[in-house]
Amino acid sequence: MSSAVEPPAPSPTRARRERTPHPAPQTIAVVGFGNFGQFLGATFAAQGHRVVGCSRGDYADAAAAIGCEYVRDANALLDTKPDVVVLCTSIMSLSSVLARFPVDRLAGRLVVDVLSVKEYPKGMLLEVLPESADILCTHPMFGPESANVSWAGLPFVYDVVRLNSAPRVHVIGKQRCETFLDIWRLEGCTMVEMECRVHDEYAASTQFITHTTGRMLAELDVKTTPINTRGYESLLGVVDNTTKDSFDLYYGLYRYNANARAVLDKLETGLSALRAKLEAAERDERSKQ
Ligand SMILES: NC(=O)c1ccc[n+]([C@@H]2O[C@H](COP(=O)([O-])OP(=O)(O)OC[C@H]3O[C@@H](n4cnc5c(N)ncnc54)[C@H](OP(=O)(O)O)[C@@H]3O)[C@@H](O)[C@H]2O)c1
């Protein structure tokens, strides 16, 4: 009997899945091949795109398991002549990643970011990229925890920030951008074209509240009980979903969404107001006795 240890089976999230083939496959470079980079890479590859990941860690085996290629060096990544370069690093590391990246070699390419905040990468990309690079800022409003089976019906927010205006180049760039957007259309995402500024306003009062609630309940160490209600089960789901994302991601939502601090203030005010209401009702009841 062999004593060799079986390699772990790929998780359902990462496993290769059948997908509708994309009619115009692209070469897609993914910068930052961690949790979310692999999640996206798996679906891109399953649609028939050539996907090349690049990150600090060694994800060569993980990449091969999902039909992607992997390199450790940004120049090697760009040697593959990608149509699209997708930035999938943590929000907190974007500036240092770009500072080390050979950004001049992004001239004439489509650069996409998928960060969970939008004004911040938009400003940074406009500042550091060569003028001939097209810029598409996006936020898939889902991830490995919430969409490991299907992306159908889930919102994909995007803002075409810049397309090179030179006449012939513009047409080609627009087509390349549409071809990339087709990936999400093919998966059945709900396509939401929205300015980065508006995204950040909505996201602070939806995503940031959800993450804050999940992490606050996690601080209370909430646990399953034999008498869980449906509502409580939902709360446990929120705790589970949000704490599986890195703290770096959550901190990025706070640090680089200008609206996040005001939302934290409102949460504190809301809790105090609720407590004051309860205590006033109690006083009222006692005074009537
Ligand atoms: N998770 C989601 O559900 C989700 C959904 C939508 C959008 N996003 C966005 O996708 C991006 C990636 O998210 P994530 O879930 O994978 O977790 P994350 O913790 O936000 O980012 C992890 C990625 O950032 C890289 N990274 C972190 N610090 C770095 C540094 N100092 N220098 C270079 N690279 C660094 C990691 O590379 P190594 O692993 O090689 O260290 C890894 O690829 C984030 O911008 C996030 O906002 C995530």
Short mmCIF file of C-alpha atoms and ligand atoms in Angstrom, two decimals:
data_model
loop_
_atom_site.label_atom_id
_atom_site.label_comp_id
_atom_site.label_asym_id
_atom_site.label_seq_id
_atom_site.Cartn_x
_atom_site.Cartn_y
_atom_site.Cartn_z
CA MET A 1 0.00 0.00 0.00
CA SER A 2 1.38 3.41 -0.94
CA SER A 3 2.01 5.82 1.89
CA ALA A 4 2.05 8.84 -0.44
CA VAL A 5 -0.12 11.70 0.78
CA GLU A 6 -2.84 12.64 -1.71
CA PRO A 7 -2.72 16.30 -2.72
CA PRO A 8 -5.79 18.14 -1.45
CA ALA A 9 -8.70 18.19 -3.88
CA PRO A 10 -9.24 21.64 -5.41
CA SER A 11 -11.93 23.52 -3.49
CA PRO A 12 -15.28 23.89 -5.28
CA THR A 13 -14.42 27.56 -5.67
CA ARG A 14 -11.21 26.92 -7.53
CA ALA A 15 -12.07 23.74 -9.40
CA ARG A 16 -12.33 23.96 -13.20
CA ARG A 17 -15.92 24.40 -14.23
CA GLU A 18 -17.65 24.24 -17.58
CA ARG A 19 -18.45 27.67 -18.91
CA THR A 20 -19.94 29.03 -22.12
CA PRO A 21 -16.94 29.64 -24.39
CA HIS A 22 -16.19 33.29 -25.10
CA PRO A 23 -16.46 34.09 -28.83
CA ALA A 24 -13.29 36.24 -28.83
CA PRO A 25 -10.77 34.91 -26.27
CA GLN A 26 -8.24 37.41 -24.91
CA THR A 27 -4.90 37.13 -23.17
CA ILE A 28 -5.57 38.38 -19.66
CA ALA A 29 -2.84 39.18 -17.15
CA VAL A 30 -3.95 39.09 -13.51
CA VAL A 31 -1.74 41.09 -11.15
CA GLY A 32 -2.37 39.83 -7.61
CA PHE A 33 -3.20 36.14 -7.81
CA GLY A 34 -4.48 35.58 -4.28
CA ASN A 35 -7.99 34.68 -3.21
CA PHE A 36 -9.93 36.88 -5.62
CA GLY A 37 -7.38 36.78 -8.45
CA GLN A 38 -7.67 32.99 -8.63
CA PHE A 39 -11.44 33.15 -8.33
CA LEU A 40 -11.62 35.40 -11.40
CA GLY A 41 -8.82 33.58 -13.23
CA ALA A 42 -10.67 30.26 -12.98
CA THR A 43 -13.72 31.63 -14.77
CA PHE A 44 -11.73 33.59 -17.36
CA ALA A 45 -9.79 30.40 -18.20
CA ALA A 46 -12.96 28.30 -18.27
CA GLN A 47 -14.35 30.67 -20.93
CA GLY A 48 -11.27 29.97 -23.07
CA HIS A 49 -9.12 33.01 -22.34
CA ARG A 50 -5.37 32.68 -21.85
CA VAL A 51 -4.90 33.75 -18.24
CA VAL A 52 -1.48 34.54 -16.76
CA GLY A 53 -1.26 35.31 -13.06
CA CYS A 54 1.50 37.20 -11.27
CA SER A 55 1.85 37.76 -7.53
CA ARG A 56 4.32 37.78 -4.65
CA GLY A 57 3.50 34.26 -3.51
CA ASP A 58 4.15 31.05 -5.42
CA TYR A 59 0.80 30.15 -6.97
CA ALA A 60 2.13 28.05 -9.85
CA ASP A 61 0.32 24.87 -8.75
CA ALA A 62 -2.89 26.70 -7.88
CA ALA A 63 -2.80 28.38 -11.30
CA ALA A 64 -2.23 25.10 -13.16
CA ALA A 65 -5.17 23.52 -11.30
CA ILE A 66 -7.55 26.14 -12.70
CA GLY A 67 -6.14 26.24 -16.24
CA CYS A 68 -4.03 29.39 -15.80
CA GLU A 69 -0.35 30.14 -16.29
CA TYR A 70 1.78 31.76 -13.63
CA VAL A 71 4.87 33.96 -13.56
CA ARG A 72 6.62 35.71 -10.65
CA ASP A 73 7.89 38.74 -12.54
CA ALA A 74 5.95 41.67 -14.01
CA ASN A 75 8.19 41.86 -17.09
CA ALA A 76 7.64 38.16 -17.80
CA LEU A 77 3.91 38.85 -17.41
CA LEU A 78 3.99 41.63 -19.99
CA ASP A 79 6.13 39.52 -22.35
CA THR A 80 2.95 37.46 -22.88
CA LYS A 81 1.51 40.58 -24.62
CA PRO A 82 -1.77 40.65 -22.70
CA ASP A 83 -4.78 42.41 -24.23
CA VAL A 84 -5.97 43.20 -20.74
CA VAL A 85 -4.14 43.66 -17.44
CA VAL A 86 -6.42 43.14 -14.43
CA LEU A 87 -5.20 44.64 -11.15
CA CYS A 88 -6.38 42.39 -8.34
CA THR A 89 -4.09 43.31 -5.49
CA SER A 90 -5.28 44.39 -2.07
CA ILE A 91 -6.55 47.96 -1.85
CA MET A 92 -3.79 48.75 0.64
CA SER A 93 -0.99 47.55 -1.67
CA LEU A 94 -2.14 49.13 -4.95
CA SER A 95 0.20 52.09 -4.75
CA SER A 96 3.28 50.02 -3.86
CA VAL A 97 2.45 47.42 -6.52
CA LEU A 98 2.16 50.14 -9.17
CA ALA A 99 5.33 51.85 -7.93
CA ARG A 100 7.24 48.62 -8.62
CA PHE A 101 5.41 47.81 -11.87
CA PRO A 102 6.89 48.65 -15.29
CA VAL A 103 3.92 50.95 -16.00
CA ASP A 104 5.48 52.28 -19.23
CA ARG A 105 4.90 48.83 -20.70
CA LEU A 106 1.15 49.29 -20.16
CA ALA A 107 1.04 51.80 -23.02
CA GLY A 108 -1.66 50.82 -25.53
CA ARG A 109 -3.20 48.16 -23.24
CA LEU A 110 -6.51 47.97 -21.41
CA VAL A 111 -5.90 48.22 -17.66
CA VAL A 112 -8.76 47.06 -15.43
CA ASP A 113 -8.99 47.22 -11.66
CA VAL A 114 -11.37 45.17 -9.52
CA LEU A 115 -10.79 46.87 -6.18
CA SER A 116 -13.75 47.14 -3.82
CA VAL A 117 -13.35 50.93 -3.68
CA LYS A 118 -13.44 52.91 -6.91
CA GLU A 119 -12.45 56.58 -6.65
CA TYR A 120 -9.04 55.70 -5.23
CA PRO A 121 -7.83 53.38 -8.03
CA LYS A 122 -9.39 55.63 -10.67
CA GLY A 123 -7.33 58.60 -9.44
CA MET A 124 -4.18 56.55 -9.14
CA LEU A 125 -4.47 54.93 -12.57
CA LEU A 126 -5.13 58.29 -14.22
CA GLU A 127 -2.01 59.58 -12.48
CA VAL A 128 0.50 56.80 -13.15
CA LEU A 129 -0.49 55.10 -16.40
CA PRO A 130 0.77 56.19 -19.82
CA GLU A 131 -1.80 58.30 -21.67
CA SER A 132 -2.30 55.62 -24.31
CA ALA A 133 -3.44 53.03 -21.74
CA ASP A 134 -7.21 52.53 -21.60
CA ILE A 135 -8.73 52.39 -18.10
CA LEU A 136 -11.75 50.40 -16.95
CA CYS A 137 -12.60 50.58 -13.24
CA THR A 138 -14.81 47.73 -12.05
CA HIS A 139 -16.19 46.12 -8.94
CA PRO A 140 -17.67 42.64 -9.16
CA MET A 141 -20.11 42.79 -6.23
CA PHE A 142 -19.45 39.17 -5.30
CA GLY A 143 -16.61 36.84 -4.49
CA PRO A 144 -15.61 33.27 -3.66
CA GLU A 145 -17.83 33.23 -0.57
CA SER A 146 -20.99 34.57 -2.18
CA ALA A 147 -20.68 33.23 -5.75
CA ASN A 148 -18.75 29.99 -5.81
CA VAL A 149 -21.33 28.29 -8.01
CA SER A 150 -22.60 30.96 -10.40
CA TRP A 151 -22.27 34.67 -11.12
CA ALA A 152 -25.72 34.83 -12.71
CA GLY A 153 -27.80 37.79 -11.61
CA LEU A 154 -25.01 39.29 -9.49
CA PRO A 155 -24.10 42.96 -10.01
CA PHE A 156 -20.96 43.88 -11.93
CA VAL A 157 -20.25 47.60 -11.56
CA TYR A 158 -18.06 49.27 -14.17
CA ASP A 159 -16.93 52.71 -15.26
CA VAL A 160 -15.14 53.17 -18.59
CA VAL A 161 -12.80 55.86 -17.29
CA ARG A 162 -10.66 56.40 -20.37
CA LEU A 163 -10.40 55.14 -23.93
CA ASN A 164 -7.61 56.43 -26.13
CA SER A 165 -9.22 59.07 -28.36
CA ALA A 166 -6.98 58.66 -31.44
CA PRO A 167 -9.59 57.77 -34.15
CA ARG A 168 -8.55 54.27 -35.30
CA VAL A 169 -7.09 53.28 -31.91
CA HIS A 170 -10.32 54.37 -30.20
CA VAL A 171 -12.42 51.90 -32.20
CA ILE A 172 -10.04 49.03 -31.45
CA GLY A 173 -9.84 50.01 -27.75
CA LYS A 174 -13.62 50.25 -27.45
CA GLN A 175 -14.00 46.80 -29.02
CA ARG A 176 -11.35 45.34 -26.68
CA CYS A 177 -13.17 46.83 -23.68
CA GLU A 178 -16.54 45.43 -24.87
CA THR A 179 -14.94 42.02 -25.44
CA PHE A 180 -13.70 42.07 -21.84
CA LEU A 181 -17.13 43.18 -20.57
CA ASP A 182 -18.64 40.27 -22.51
CA ILE A 183 -16.97 37.92 -20.03
CA TRP A 184 -19.34 39.18 -17.34
CA ARG A 185 -22.34 39.36 -19.66
CA LEU A 186 -21.69 35.73 -20.63
CA GLU A 187 -21.78 34.73 -16.94
CA GLY A 188 -25.17 36.41 -16.60
CA CYS A 189 -24.01 39.25 -14.34
CA THR A 190 -26.28 42.25 -13.96
CA MET A 191 -24.20 44.93 -15.69
CA VAL A 192 -24.28 48.24 -13.82
CA GLU A 193 -22.50 51.14 -15.50
CA MET A 194 -21.86 53.66 -12.73
CA GLU A 195 -19.44 56.48 -11.96
CA CYS A 196 -16.76 55.55 -9.43
CA ARG A 197 -17.90 58.36 -7.09
CA VAL A 198 -21.49 57.08 -7.02
CA HIS A 199 -20.29 53.50 -6.47
CA ASP A 200 -18.36 54.59 -3.39
CA GLU A 201 -21.41 56.36 -1.94
CA TYR A 202 -23.59 53.26 -2.36
CA ALA A 203 -20.86 50.83 -1.30
CA ALA A 204 -20.24 52.62 2.01
CA SER A 205 -23.88 52.26 2.97
CA THR A 206 -24.20 48.66 1.74
CA GLN A 207 -20.93 46.70 1.61
CA PHE A 208 -19.10 48.57 4.37
CA ILE A 209 -22.12 48.30 6.68
CA THR A 210 -22.34 44.57 5.98
CA HIS A 211 -18.63 44.01 6.65
CA THR A 212 -18.75 46.16 9.79
CA THR A 213 -21.80 44.31 11.11
CA GLY A 214 -20.19 40.92 10.40
CA ARG A 215 -16.93 41.89 12.07
CA MET A 216 -18.65 43.53 15.04
CA LEU A 217 -20.71 40.37 15.67
CA ALA A 218 -17.54 38.31 15.29
CA GLU A 219 -16.02 40.42 18.09
CA LEU A 220 -18.98 39.27 20.26
CA ASP A 221 -18.07 35.68 19.38
CA VAL A 222 -21.62 34.80 18.29
CA LYS A 223 -22.19 31.07 17.96
CA THR A 224 -24.78 28.69 16.57
CA THR A 225 -27.31 27.40 19.16
CA PRO A 226 -29.92 24.60 19.13
CA ILE A 227 -32.68 27.24 18.78
CA ASN A 228 -31.41 29.48 15.93
CA THR A 229 -34.09 31.56 14.21
CA ARG A 230 -33.87 32.21 10.47
CA GLY A 231 -32.84 35.79 11.20
CA TYR A 232 -30.05 34.61 13.49
CA GLU A 233 -28.90 32.10 10.85
CA SER A 234 -28.65 35.01 8.39
CA LEU A 235 -26.52 36.95 10.87
CA LEU A 236 -24.21 33.96 11.31
CA GLY A 237 -23.95 33.83 7.51
CA VAL A 238 -22.91 37.49 7.44
CA VAL A 239 -20.25 36.84 10.09
CA ASP A 240 -18.95 33.86 8.15
CA ASN A 241 -18.92 35.65 4.77
CA THR A 242 -17.26 38.82 5.94
CA THR A 243 -14.60 37.36 8.24
CA LYS A 244 -13.37 35.03 5.50
CA ASP A 245 -12.19 38.12 3.58
CA SER A 246 -8.83 39.48 4.71
CA PHE A 247 -8.68 42.25 7.31
CA ASP A 248 -6.60 44.13 4.70
CA LEU A 249 -9.67 44.19 2.45
CA TYR A 250 -11.90 45.53 5.23
CA TYR A 251 -9.34 48.12 6.26
CA GLY A 252 -9.09 49.20 2.60
CA LEU A 253 -12.87 49.73 2.49
CA TYR A 254 -12.53 52.07 5.46
CA ARG A 255 -9.29 53.79 4.51
CA TYR A 256 -9.99 54.45 0.83
CA ASN A 257 -13.72 55.08 0.70
CA ALA A 258 -14.25 58.70 1.67
CA ASN A 259 -17.77 57.86 2.93
CA ALA A 260 -16.83 55.02 5.28
CA ARG A 261 -16.01 57.08 8.37
CA ALA A 262 -19.40 58.84 8.22
CA VAL A 263 -21.10 55.43 8.04
CA LEU A 264 -19.21 54.27 11.16
CA ASP A 265 -20.35 57.44 12.93
CA LYS A 266 -23.95 56.79 11.87
CA LEU A 267 -23.78 53.20 13.15
CA GLU A 268 -22.61 54.43 16.56
CA THR A 269 -25.26 57.16 16.63
CA GLY A 270 -27.91 54.64 15.54
CA LEU A 271 -27.03 52.24 18.36
CA SER A 272 -27.05 55.05 20.94
CA ALA A 273 -30.41 56.32 19.65
CA LEU A 274 -31.89 52.84 19.85
CA ARG A 275 -30.62 52.34 23.37
CA ALA A 276 -32.03 55.74 24.38
CA LYS A 277 -35.43 54.74 22.91
CA LEU A 278 -35.48 51.48 24.89
CA GLU A 279 -34.49 53.21 28.10
CA ALA A 280 -37.11 55.95 27.57
CA ALA A 281 -39.79 53.28 27.02
CA GLU A 282 -38.70 51.55 30.20
CA ARG A 283 -38.85 54.79 32.18
CA ASP A 284 -42.28 55.52 30.71
CA GLU A 285 -43.56 52.07 31.69
CA ARG A 286 -42.23 52.39 35.24
CA SER A 287 -43.76 55.84 35.66
CA LYS A 288 -47.19 54.42 34.77
CA GLN A 289 -46.96 51.63 37.37
N1 LIG B 1 -12.70 38.81 -2.06
C1 LIG B 1 -13.74 39.33 -2.67
O1 LIG B 1 -14.86 38.81 -2.52
C2 LIG B 1 -13.58 40.53 -3.56
C3 LIG B 1 -14.70 40.95 -4.33
C4 LIG B 1 -14.57 42.04 -5.20
C5 LIG B 1 -13.35 42.72 -5.26
N2 LIG B 1 -12.29 42.30 -4.49
C6 LIG B 1 -11.04 43.04 -4.57
O2 LIG B 1 -10.07 42.17 -5.12
C7 LIG B 1 -8.77 42.47 -4.59
C8 LIG B 1 -8.13 41.20 -4.01
O3 LIG B 1 -8.95 40.74 -2.94
P1 LIG B 1 -8.62 39.40 -2.14
O4 LIG B 1 -9.91 38.85 -1.65
O5 LIG B 1 -7.74 38.49 -2.94
O6 LIG B 1 -7.84 39.83 -0.81
P2 LIG B 1 -6.91 41.07 -0.44
O7 LIG B 1 -6.35 40.74 0.88
O8 LIG B 1 -7.67 42.33 -0.58
O9 LIG B 1 -5.75 41.03 -1.55
C9 LIG B 1 -4.86 39.93 -1.66
C10 LIG B 1 -4.01 40.14 -2.88
O10 LIG B 1 -3.19 41.31 -2.74
C11 LIG B 1 -1.81 40.95 -2.89
N3 LIG B 1 -1.02 41.76 -1.96
C12 LIG B 1 -1.32 42.04 -0.67
N4 LIG B 1 -0.37 42.82 -0.13
C13 LIG B 1 0.55 43.04 -1.09
C14 LIG B 1 1.77 43.77 -1.15
N5 LIG B 1 2.23 44.47 -0.11
N6 LIG B 1 2.45 43.77 -2.33
C15 LIG B 1 1.99 43.08 -3.40
N7 LIG B 1 0.84 42.38 -3.40
C16 LIG B 1 0.14 42.36 -2.26
C17 LIG B 1 -1.74 39.48 -2.55
O11 LIG B 1 -0.66 38.92 -3.22
P3 LIG B 1 0.10 37.61 -2.62
O12 LIG B 1 -0.99 36.64 -2.30
O13 LIG B 1 1.00 37.17 -3.69
O14 LIG B 1 0.80 38.09 -1.39
C18 LIG B 1 -3.07 38.98 -3.11
O15 LIG B 1 -2.97 38.76 -4.49
C19 LIG B 1 -8.97 43.56 -3.54
O16 LIG B 1 -8.67 44.81 -4.10
C20 LIG B 1 -10.45 43.47 -3.22
O17 LIG B 1 -10.98 44.71 -2.79
C21 LIG B 1 -12.37 41.22 -3.66
#
